Short mmCIF file of N, CA and C in Angstrom, two decimals:
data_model
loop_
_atom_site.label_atom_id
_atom_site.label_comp_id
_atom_site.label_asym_id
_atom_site.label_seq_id
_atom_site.Cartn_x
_atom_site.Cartn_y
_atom_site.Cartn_z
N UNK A 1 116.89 133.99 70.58
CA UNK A 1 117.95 134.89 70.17
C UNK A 1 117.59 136.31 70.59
N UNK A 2 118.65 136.81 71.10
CA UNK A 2 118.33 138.49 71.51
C UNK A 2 118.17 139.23 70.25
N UNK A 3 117.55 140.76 70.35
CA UNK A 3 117.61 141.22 69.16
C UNK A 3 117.43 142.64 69.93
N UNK A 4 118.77 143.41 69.42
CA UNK A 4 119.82 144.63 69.91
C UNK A 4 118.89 145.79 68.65
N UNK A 5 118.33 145.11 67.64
CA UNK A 5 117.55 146.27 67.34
C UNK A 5 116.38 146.66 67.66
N UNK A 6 115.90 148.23 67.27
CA UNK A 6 114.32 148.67 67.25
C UNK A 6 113.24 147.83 66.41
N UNK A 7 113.72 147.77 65.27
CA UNK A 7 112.93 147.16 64.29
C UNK A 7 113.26 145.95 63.54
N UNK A 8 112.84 144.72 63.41
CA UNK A 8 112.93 144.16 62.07
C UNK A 8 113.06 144.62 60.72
N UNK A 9 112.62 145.57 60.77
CA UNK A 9 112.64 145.92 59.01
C UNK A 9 113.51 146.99 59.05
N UNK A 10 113.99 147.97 59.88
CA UNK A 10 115.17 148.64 59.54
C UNK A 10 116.14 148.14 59.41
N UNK A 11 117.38 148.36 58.73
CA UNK A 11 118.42 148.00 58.27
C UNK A 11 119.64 147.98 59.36
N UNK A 12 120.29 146.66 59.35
CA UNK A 12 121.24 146.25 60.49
C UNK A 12 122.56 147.45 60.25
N UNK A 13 122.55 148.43 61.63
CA UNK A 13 123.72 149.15 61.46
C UNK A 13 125.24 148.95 62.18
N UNK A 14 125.92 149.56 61.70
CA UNK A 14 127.30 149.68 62.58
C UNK A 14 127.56 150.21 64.15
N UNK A 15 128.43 150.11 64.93
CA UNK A 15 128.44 150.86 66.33
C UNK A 15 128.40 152.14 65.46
N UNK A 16 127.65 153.14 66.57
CA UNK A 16 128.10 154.43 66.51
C UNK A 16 128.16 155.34 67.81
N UNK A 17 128.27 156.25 67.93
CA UNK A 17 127.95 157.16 69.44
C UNK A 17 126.60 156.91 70.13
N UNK A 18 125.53 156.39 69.32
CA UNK A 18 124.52 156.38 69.81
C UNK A 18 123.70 154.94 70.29
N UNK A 19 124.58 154.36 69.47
CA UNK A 19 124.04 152.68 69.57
C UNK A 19 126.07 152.15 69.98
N UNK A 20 126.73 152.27 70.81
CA UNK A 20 127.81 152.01 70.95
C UNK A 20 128.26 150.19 70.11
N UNK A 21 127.51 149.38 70.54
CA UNK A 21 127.58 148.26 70.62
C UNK A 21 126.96 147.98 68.76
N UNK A 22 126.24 148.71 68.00
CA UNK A 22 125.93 148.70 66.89
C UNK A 22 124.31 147.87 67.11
N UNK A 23 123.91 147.17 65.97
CA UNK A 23 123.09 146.05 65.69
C UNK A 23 123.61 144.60 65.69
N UNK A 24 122.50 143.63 66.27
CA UNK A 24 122.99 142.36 66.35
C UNK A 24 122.04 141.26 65.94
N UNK A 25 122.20 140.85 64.31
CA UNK A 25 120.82 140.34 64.26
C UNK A 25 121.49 138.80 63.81
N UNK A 26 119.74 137.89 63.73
CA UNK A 26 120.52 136.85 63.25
C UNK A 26 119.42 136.24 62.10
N UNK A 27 119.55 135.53 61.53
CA UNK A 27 119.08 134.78 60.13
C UNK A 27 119.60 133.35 60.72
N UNK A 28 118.68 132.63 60.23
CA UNK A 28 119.02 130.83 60.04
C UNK A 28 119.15 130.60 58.49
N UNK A 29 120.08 130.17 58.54
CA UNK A 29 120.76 129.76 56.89
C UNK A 29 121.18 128.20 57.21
N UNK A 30 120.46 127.63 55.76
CA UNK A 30 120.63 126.52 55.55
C UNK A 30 120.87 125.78 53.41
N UNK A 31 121.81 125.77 53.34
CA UNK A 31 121.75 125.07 51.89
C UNK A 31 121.31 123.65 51.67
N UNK A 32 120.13 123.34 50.47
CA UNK A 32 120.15 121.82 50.58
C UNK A 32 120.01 122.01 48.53
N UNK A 33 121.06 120.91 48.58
CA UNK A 33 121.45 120.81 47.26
C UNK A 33 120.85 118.97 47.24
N UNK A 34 119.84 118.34 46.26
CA UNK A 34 119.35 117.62 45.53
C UNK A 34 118.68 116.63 46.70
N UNK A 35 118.34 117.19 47.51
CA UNK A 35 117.19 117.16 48.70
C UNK A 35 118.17 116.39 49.92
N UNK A 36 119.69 117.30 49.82
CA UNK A 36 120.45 116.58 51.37
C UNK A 36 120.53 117.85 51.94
N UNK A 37 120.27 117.96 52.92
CA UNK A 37 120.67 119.44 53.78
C UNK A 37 122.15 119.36 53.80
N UNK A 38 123.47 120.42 53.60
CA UNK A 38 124.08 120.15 53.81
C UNK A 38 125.00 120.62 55.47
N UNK A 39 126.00 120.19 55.62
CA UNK A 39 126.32 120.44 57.54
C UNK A 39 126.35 121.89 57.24
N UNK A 40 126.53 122.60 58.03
CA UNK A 40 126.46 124.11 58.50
C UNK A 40 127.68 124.79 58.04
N UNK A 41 127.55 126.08 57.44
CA UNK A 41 129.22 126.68 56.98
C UNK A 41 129.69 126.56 58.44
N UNK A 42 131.45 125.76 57.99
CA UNK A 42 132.21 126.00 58.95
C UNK A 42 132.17 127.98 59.86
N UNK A 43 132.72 127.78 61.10
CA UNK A 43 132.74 129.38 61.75
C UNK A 43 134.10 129.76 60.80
N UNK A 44 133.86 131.35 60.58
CA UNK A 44 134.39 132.17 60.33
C UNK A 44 133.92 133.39 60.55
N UNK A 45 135.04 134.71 60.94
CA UNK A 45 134.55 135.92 61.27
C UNK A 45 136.27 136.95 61.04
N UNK A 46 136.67 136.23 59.71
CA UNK A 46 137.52 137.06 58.66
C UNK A 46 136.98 136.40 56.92
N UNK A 47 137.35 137.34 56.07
CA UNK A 47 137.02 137.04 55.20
C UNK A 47 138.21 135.83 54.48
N UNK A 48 137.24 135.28 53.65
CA UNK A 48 138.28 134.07 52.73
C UNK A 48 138.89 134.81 51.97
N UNK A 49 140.25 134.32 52.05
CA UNK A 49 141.17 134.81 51.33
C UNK A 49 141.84 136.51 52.15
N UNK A 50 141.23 137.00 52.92
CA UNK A 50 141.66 137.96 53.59
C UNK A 50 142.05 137.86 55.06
N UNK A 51 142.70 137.08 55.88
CA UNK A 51 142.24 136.88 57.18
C UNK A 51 142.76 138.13 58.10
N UNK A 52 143.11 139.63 57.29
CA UNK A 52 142.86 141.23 58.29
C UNK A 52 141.74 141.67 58.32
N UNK A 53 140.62 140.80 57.17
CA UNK A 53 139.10 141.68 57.18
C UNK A 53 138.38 141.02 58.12
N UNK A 54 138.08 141.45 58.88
CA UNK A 54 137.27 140.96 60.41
C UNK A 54 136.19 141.12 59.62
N UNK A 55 134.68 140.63 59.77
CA UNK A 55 133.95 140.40 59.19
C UNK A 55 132.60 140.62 59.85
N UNK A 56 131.87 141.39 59.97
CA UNK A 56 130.21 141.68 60.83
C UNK A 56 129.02 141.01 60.14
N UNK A 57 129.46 140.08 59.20
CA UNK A 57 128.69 139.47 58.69
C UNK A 57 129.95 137.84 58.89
N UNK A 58 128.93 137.02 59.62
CA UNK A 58 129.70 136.07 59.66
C UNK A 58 128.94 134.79 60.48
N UNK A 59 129.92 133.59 60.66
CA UNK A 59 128.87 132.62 61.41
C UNK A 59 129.58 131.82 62.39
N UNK A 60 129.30 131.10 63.26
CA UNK A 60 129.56 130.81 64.29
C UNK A 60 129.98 128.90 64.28
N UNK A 61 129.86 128.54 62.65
CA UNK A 61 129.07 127.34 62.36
C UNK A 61 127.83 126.09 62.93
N UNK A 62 126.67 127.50 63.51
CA UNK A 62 125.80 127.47 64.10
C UNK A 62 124.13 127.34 63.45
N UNK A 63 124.90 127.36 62.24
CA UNK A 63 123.45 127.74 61.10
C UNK A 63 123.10 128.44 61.54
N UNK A 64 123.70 129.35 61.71
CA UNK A 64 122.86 130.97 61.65
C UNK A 64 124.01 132.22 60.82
N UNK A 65 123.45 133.12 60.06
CA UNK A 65 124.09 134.24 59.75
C UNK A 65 124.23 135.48 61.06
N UNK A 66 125.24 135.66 61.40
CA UNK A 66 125.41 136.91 62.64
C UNK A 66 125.54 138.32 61.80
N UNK A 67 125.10 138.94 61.94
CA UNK A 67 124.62 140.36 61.59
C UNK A 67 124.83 141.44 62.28
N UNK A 68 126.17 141.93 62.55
CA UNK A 68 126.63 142.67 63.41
C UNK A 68 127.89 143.93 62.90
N UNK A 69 127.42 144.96 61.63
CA UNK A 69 128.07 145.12 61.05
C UNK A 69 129.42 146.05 61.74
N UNK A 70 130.58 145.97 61.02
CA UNK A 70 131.80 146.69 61.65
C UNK A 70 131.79 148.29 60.79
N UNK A 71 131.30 147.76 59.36
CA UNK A 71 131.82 149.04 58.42
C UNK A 71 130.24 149.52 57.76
N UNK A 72 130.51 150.54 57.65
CA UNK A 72 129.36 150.96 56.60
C UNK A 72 129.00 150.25 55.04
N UNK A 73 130.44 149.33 54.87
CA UNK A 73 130.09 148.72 53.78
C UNK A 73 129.49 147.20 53.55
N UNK A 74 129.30 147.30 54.65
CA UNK A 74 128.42 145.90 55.54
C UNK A 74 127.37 146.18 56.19
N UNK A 75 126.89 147.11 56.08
CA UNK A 75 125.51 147.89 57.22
C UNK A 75 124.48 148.21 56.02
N UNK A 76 123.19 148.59 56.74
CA UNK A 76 122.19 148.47 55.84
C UNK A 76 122.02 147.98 54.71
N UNK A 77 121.57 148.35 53.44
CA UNK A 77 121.33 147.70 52.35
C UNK A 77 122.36 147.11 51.72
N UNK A 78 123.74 147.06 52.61
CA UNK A 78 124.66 146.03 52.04
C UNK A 78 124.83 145.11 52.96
N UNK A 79 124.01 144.97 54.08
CA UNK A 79 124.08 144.00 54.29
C UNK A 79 123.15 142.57 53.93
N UNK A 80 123.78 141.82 53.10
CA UNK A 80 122.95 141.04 52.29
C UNK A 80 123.82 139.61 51.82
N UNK A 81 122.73 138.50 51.68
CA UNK A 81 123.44 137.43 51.42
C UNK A 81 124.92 136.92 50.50
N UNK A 82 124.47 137.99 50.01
CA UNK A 82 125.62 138.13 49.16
C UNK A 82 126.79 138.09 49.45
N UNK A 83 126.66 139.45 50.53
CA UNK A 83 128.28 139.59 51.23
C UNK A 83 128.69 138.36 52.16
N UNK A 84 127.93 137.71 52.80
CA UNK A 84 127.87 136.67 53.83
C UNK A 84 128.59 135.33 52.95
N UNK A 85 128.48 135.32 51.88
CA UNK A 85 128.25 134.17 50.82
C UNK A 85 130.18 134.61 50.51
N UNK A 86 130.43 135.94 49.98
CA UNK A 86 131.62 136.38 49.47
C UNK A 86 132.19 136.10 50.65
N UNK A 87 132.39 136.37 51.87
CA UNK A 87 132.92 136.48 53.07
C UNK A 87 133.21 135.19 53.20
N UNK A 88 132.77 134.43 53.10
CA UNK A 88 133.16 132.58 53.32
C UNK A 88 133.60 132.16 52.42
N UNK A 89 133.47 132.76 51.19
CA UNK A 89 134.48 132.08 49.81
C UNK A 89 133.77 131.55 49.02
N UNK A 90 131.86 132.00 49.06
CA UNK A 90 131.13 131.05 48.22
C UNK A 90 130.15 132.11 47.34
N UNK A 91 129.23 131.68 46.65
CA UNK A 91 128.57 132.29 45.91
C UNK A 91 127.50 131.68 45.65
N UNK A 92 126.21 132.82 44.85
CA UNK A 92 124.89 132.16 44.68
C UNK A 92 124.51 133.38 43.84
N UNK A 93 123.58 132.25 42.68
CA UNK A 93 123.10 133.26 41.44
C UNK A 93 122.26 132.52 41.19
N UNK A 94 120.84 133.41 40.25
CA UNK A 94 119.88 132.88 39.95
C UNK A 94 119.79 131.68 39.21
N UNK A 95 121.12 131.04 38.51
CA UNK A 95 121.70 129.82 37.89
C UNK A 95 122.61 129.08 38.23
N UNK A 96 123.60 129.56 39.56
CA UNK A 96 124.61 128.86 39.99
C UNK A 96 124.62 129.14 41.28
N UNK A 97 125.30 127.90 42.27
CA UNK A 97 126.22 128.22 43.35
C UNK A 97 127.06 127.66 43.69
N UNK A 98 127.78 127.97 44.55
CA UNK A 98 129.15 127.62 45.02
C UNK A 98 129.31 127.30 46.18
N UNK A 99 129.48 126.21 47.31
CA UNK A 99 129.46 126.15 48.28
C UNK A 99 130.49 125.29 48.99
N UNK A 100 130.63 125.24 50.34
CA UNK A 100 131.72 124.69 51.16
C UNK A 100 131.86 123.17 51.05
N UNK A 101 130.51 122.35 50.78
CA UNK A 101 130.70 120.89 50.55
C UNK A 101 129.60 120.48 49.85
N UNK A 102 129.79 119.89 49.31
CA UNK A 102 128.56 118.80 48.41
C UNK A 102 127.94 118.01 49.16
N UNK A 103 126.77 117.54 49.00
CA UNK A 103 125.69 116.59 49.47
C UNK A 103 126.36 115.57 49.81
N UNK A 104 125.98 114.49 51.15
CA UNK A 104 126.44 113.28 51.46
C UNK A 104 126.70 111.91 50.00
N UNK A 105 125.93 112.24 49.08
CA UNK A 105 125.48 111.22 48.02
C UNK A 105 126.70 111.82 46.69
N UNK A 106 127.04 112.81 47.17
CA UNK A 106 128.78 113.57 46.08
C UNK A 106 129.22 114.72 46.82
N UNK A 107 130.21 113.91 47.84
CA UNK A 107 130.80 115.20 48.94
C UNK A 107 131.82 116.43 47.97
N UNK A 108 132.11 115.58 46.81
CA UNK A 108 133.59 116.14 46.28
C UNK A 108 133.10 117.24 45.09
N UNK A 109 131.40 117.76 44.92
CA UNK A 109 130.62 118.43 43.82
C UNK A 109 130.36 119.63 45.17
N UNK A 110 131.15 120.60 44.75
CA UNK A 110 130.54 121.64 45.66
C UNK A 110 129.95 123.25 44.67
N UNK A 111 129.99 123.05 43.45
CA UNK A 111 129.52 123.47 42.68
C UNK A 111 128.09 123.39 41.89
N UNK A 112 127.56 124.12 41.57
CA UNK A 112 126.06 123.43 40.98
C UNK A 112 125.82 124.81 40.25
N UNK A 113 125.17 124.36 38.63
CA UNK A 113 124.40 124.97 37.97
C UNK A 113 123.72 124.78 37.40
N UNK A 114 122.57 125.46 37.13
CA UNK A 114 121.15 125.36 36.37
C UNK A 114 121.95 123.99 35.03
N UNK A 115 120.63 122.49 35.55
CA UNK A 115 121.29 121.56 34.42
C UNK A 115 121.70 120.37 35.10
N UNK A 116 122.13 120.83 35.97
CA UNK A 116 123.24 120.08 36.33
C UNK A 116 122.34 118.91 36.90
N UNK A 117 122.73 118.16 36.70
CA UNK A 117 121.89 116.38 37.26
C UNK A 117 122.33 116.05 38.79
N UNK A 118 121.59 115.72 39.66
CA UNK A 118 121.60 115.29 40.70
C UNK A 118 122.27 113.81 40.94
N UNK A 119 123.02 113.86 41.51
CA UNK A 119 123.58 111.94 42.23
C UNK A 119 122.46 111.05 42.22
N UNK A 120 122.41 110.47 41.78
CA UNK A 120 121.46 109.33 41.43
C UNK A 120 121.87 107.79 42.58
N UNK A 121 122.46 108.39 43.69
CA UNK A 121 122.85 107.29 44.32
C UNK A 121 121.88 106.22 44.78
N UNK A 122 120.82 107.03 45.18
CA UNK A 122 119.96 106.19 46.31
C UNK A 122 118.21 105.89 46.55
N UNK A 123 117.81 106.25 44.50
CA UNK A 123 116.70 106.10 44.50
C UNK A 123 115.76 107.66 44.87
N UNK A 124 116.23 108.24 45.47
CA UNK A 124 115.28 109.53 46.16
C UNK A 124 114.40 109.89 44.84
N UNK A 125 113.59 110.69 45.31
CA UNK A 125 112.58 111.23 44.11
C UNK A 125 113.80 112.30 43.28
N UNK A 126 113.72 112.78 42.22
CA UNK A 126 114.52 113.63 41.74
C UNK A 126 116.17 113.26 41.37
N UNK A 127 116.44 112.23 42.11
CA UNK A 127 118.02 111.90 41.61
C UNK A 127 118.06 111.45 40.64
N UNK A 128 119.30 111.87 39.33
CA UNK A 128 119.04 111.64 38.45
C UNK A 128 118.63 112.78 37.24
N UNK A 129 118.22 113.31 38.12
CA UNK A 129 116.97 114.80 37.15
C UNK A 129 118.06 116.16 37.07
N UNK A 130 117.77 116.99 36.38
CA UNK A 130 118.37 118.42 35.97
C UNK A 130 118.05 118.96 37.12
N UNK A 131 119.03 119.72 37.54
CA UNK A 131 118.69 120.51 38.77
C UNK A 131 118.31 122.01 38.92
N UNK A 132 117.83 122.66 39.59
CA UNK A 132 117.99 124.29 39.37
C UNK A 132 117.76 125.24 40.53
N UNK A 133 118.69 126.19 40.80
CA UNK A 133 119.24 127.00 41.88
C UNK A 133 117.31 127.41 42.39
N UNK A 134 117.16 127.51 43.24
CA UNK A 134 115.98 127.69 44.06
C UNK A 134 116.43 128.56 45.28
N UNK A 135 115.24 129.47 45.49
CA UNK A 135 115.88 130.23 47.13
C UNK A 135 114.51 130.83 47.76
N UNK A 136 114.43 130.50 48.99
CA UNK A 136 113.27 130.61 49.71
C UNK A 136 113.65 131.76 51.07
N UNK A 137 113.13 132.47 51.19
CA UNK A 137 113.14 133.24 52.65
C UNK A 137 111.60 133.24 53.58
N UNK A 138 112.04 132.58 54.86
CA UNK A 138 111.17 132.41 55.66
C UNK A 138 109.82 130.76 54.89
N UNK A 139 110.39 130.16 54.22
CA UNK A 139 109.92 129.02 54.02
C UNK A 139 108.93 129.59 52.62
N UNK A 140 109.39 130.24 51.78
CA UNK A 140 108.34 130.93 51.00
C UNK A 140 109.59 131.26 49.60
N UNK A 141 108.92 131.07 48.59
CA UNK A 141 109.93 130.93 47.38
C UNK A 141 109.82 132.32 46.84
N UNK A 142 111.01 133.06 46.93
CA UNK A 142 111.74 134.17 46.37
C UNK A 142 111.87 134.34 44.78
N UNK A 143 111.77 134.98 44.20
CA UNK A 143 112.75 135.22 42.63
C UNK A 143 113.56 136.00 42.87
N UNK A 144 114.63 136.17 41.55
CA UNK A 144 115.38 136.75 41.71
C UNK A 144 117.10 136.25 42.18
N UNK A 145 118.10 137.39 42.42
CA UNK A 145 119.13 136.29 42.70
C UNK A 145 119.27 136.87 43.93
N UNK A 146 119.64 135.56 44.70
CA UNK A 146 119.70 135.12 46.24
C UNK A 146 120.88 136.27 46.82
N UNK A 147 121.85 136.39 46.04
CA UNK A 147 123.26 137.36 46.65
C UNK A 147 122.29 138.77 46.70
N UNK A 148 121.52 139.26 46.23
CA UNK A 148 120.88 140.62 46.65
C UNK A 148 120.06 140.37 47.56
N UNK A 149 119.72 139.66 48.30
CA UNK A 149 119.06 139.57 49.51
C UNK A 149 119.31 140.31 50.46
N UNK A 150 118.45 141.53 50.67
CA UNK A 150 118.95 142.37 51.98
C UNK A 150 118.54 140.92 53.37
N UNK A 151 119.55 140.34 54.07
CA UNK A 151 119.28 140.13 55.33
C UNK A 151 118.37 140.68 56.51
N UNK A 152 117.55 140.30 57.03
CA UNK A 152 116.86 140.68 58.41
C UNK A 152 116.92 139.91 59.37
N UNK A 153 116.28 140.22 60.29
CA UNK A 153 117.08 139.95 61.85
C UNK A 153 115.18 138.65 61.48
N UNK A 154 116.12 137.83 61.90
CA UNK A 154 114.97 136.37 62.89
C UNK A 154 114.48 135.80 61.51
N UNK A 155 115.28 135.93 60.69
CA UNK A 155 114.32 135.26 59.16
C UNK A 155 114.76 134.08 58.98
N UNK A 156 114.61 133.07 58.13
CA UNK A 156 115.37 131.49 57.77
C UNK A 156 115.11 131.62 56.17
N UNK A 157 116.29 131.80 55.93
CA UNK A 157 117.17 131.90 54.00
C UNK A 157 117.69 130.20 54.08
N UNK A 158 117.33 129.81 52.80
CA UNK A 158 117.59 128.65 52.05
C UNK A 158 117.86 128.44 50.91
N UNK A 159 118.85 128.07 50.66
CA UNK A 159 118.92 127.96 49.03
C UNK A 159 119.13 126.78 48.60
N UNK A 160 118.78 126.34 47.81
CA UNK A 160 118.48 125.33 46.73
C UNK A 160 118.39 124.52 46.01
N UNK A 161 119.68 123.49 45.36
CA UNK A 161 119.56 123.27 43.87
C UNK A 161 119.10 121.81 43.77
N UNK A 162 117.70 121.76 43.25
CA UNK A 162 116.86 120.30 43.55
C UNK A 162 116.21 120.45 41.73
N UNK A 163 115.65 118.75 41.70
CA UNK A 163 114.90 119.35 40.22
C UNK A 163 113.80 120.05 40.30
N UNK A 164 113.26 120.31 39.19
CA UNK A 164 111.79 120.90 39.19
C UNK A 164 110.83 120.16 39.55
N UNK A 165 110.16 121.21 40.56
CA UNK A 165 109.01 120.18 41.12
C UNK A 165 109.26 119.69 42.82
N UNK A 166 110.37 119.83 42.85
CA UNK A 166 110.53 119.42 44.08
C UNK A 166 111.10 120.51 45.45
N UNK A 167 110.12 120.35 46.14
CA UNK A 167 110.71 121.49 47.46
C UNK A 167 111.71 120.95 48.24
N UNK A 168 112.83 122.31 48.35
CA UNK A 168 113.63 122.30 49.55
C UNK A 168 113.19 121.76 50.86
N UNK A 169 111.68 122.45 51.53
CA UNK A 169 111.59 122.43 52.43
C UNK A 169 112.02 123.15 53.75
N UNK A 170 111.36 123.14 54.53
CA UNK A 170 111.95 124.24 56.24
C UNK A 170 113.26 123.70 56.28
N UNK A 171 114.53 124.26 56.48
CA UNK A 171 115.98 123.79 56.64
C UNK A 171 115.42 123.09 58.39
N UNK A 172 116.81 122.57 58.84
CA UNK A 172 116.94 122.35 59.76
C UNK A 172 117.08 123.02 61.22
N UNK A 173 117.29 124.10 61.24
CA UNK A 173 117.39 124.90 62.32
C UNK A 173 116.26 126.02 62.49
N UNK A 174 115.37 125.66 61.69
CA UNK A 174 114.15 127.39 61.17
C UNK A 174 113.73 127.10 62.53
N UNK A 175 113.20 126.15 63.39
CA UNK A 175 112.72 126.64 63.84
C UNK A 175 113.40 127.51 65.26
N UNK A 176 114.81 127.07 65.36
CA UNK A 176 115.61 127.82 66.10
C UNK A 176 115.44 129.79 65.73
#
């Protein structure tokens, strides 16, 4: 992946006179809810429920987050999982999330909160068990809630909801 910024750790900006083209970063994002990875957010690059808000936070349905902000209210320290999550119509909190589809084992559960019992379809370790929102950046377990995540360019964000005790694991595309 190219990377249109100076730094990793400075904050992804908007075009301006000086950087015409802005910042262009990317993140690998992957959700696995009760140890199924699930398929990749469909592409979008307007917001849900808005389709005039063009969106600089958006995805390609590539498992990756694109990081290319339009507005200042999407640039630096707002640019963060959060908005990426609102922008597609979903959500994530240190006890809940909300996402585009449920696990192969309950396609029609796209919801999950701290509690909540896993599909017990198929024997796996943990099915069956209370579940709870988990979130890892760069293969390494985070606290805190996942929607304040400032984004950076080349990282792999994962989130979560498995029982206790049991790891997510590297998503599927990290090492892309």
């Amino acid at each position: 992946l190219d990377r249109n910024s100076s730094t990793a750790s400075a904050a992804p900006q908007p075009p301006s006179a000086a950087n015409p083209s802005g910042d262009h970063w990317h993140a690998a994002f992957a959700v696995n809810v009760c140890g199924e990875w699930l398929s990749n957010p469909a592409e979008f690059e307007t917001a849900a429920g808005n389709a005039n808000l063009r969106t600089g936070i958006h995805t390609h349905g590539d498992g990756f987050i694109h990081i290319h902000p339009f507005y200042g209210s999407e640039a630096g320290g707002n640019a963060t999982l959060g908005k990426f999550l609102d922008y597609g119509g979903w959500s994530a909190s240190t006890d809940s999330i909300s996402v585009w589809e449920g696990p192969p084992s309950d396609p029609t559960k796209t919801e999950w909160k701290n509690g909540d019992r896993c599909p017990s379809a198929d024997g796996t370790p943990g099915k069956g068990e209370p579940g709870r929102v988990v979130f890892e950046v760069n293969c390494k377990t985070v606290t805190g809630n996942p929607s304040d995540h400032k984004l950076e360019d080349q990282e792999v964000v994962a989130i979560g909801f498995v029982p206790k005790g049991v790891e997510i694991g590297p998503p599927p595309n990290a090492q892309s």
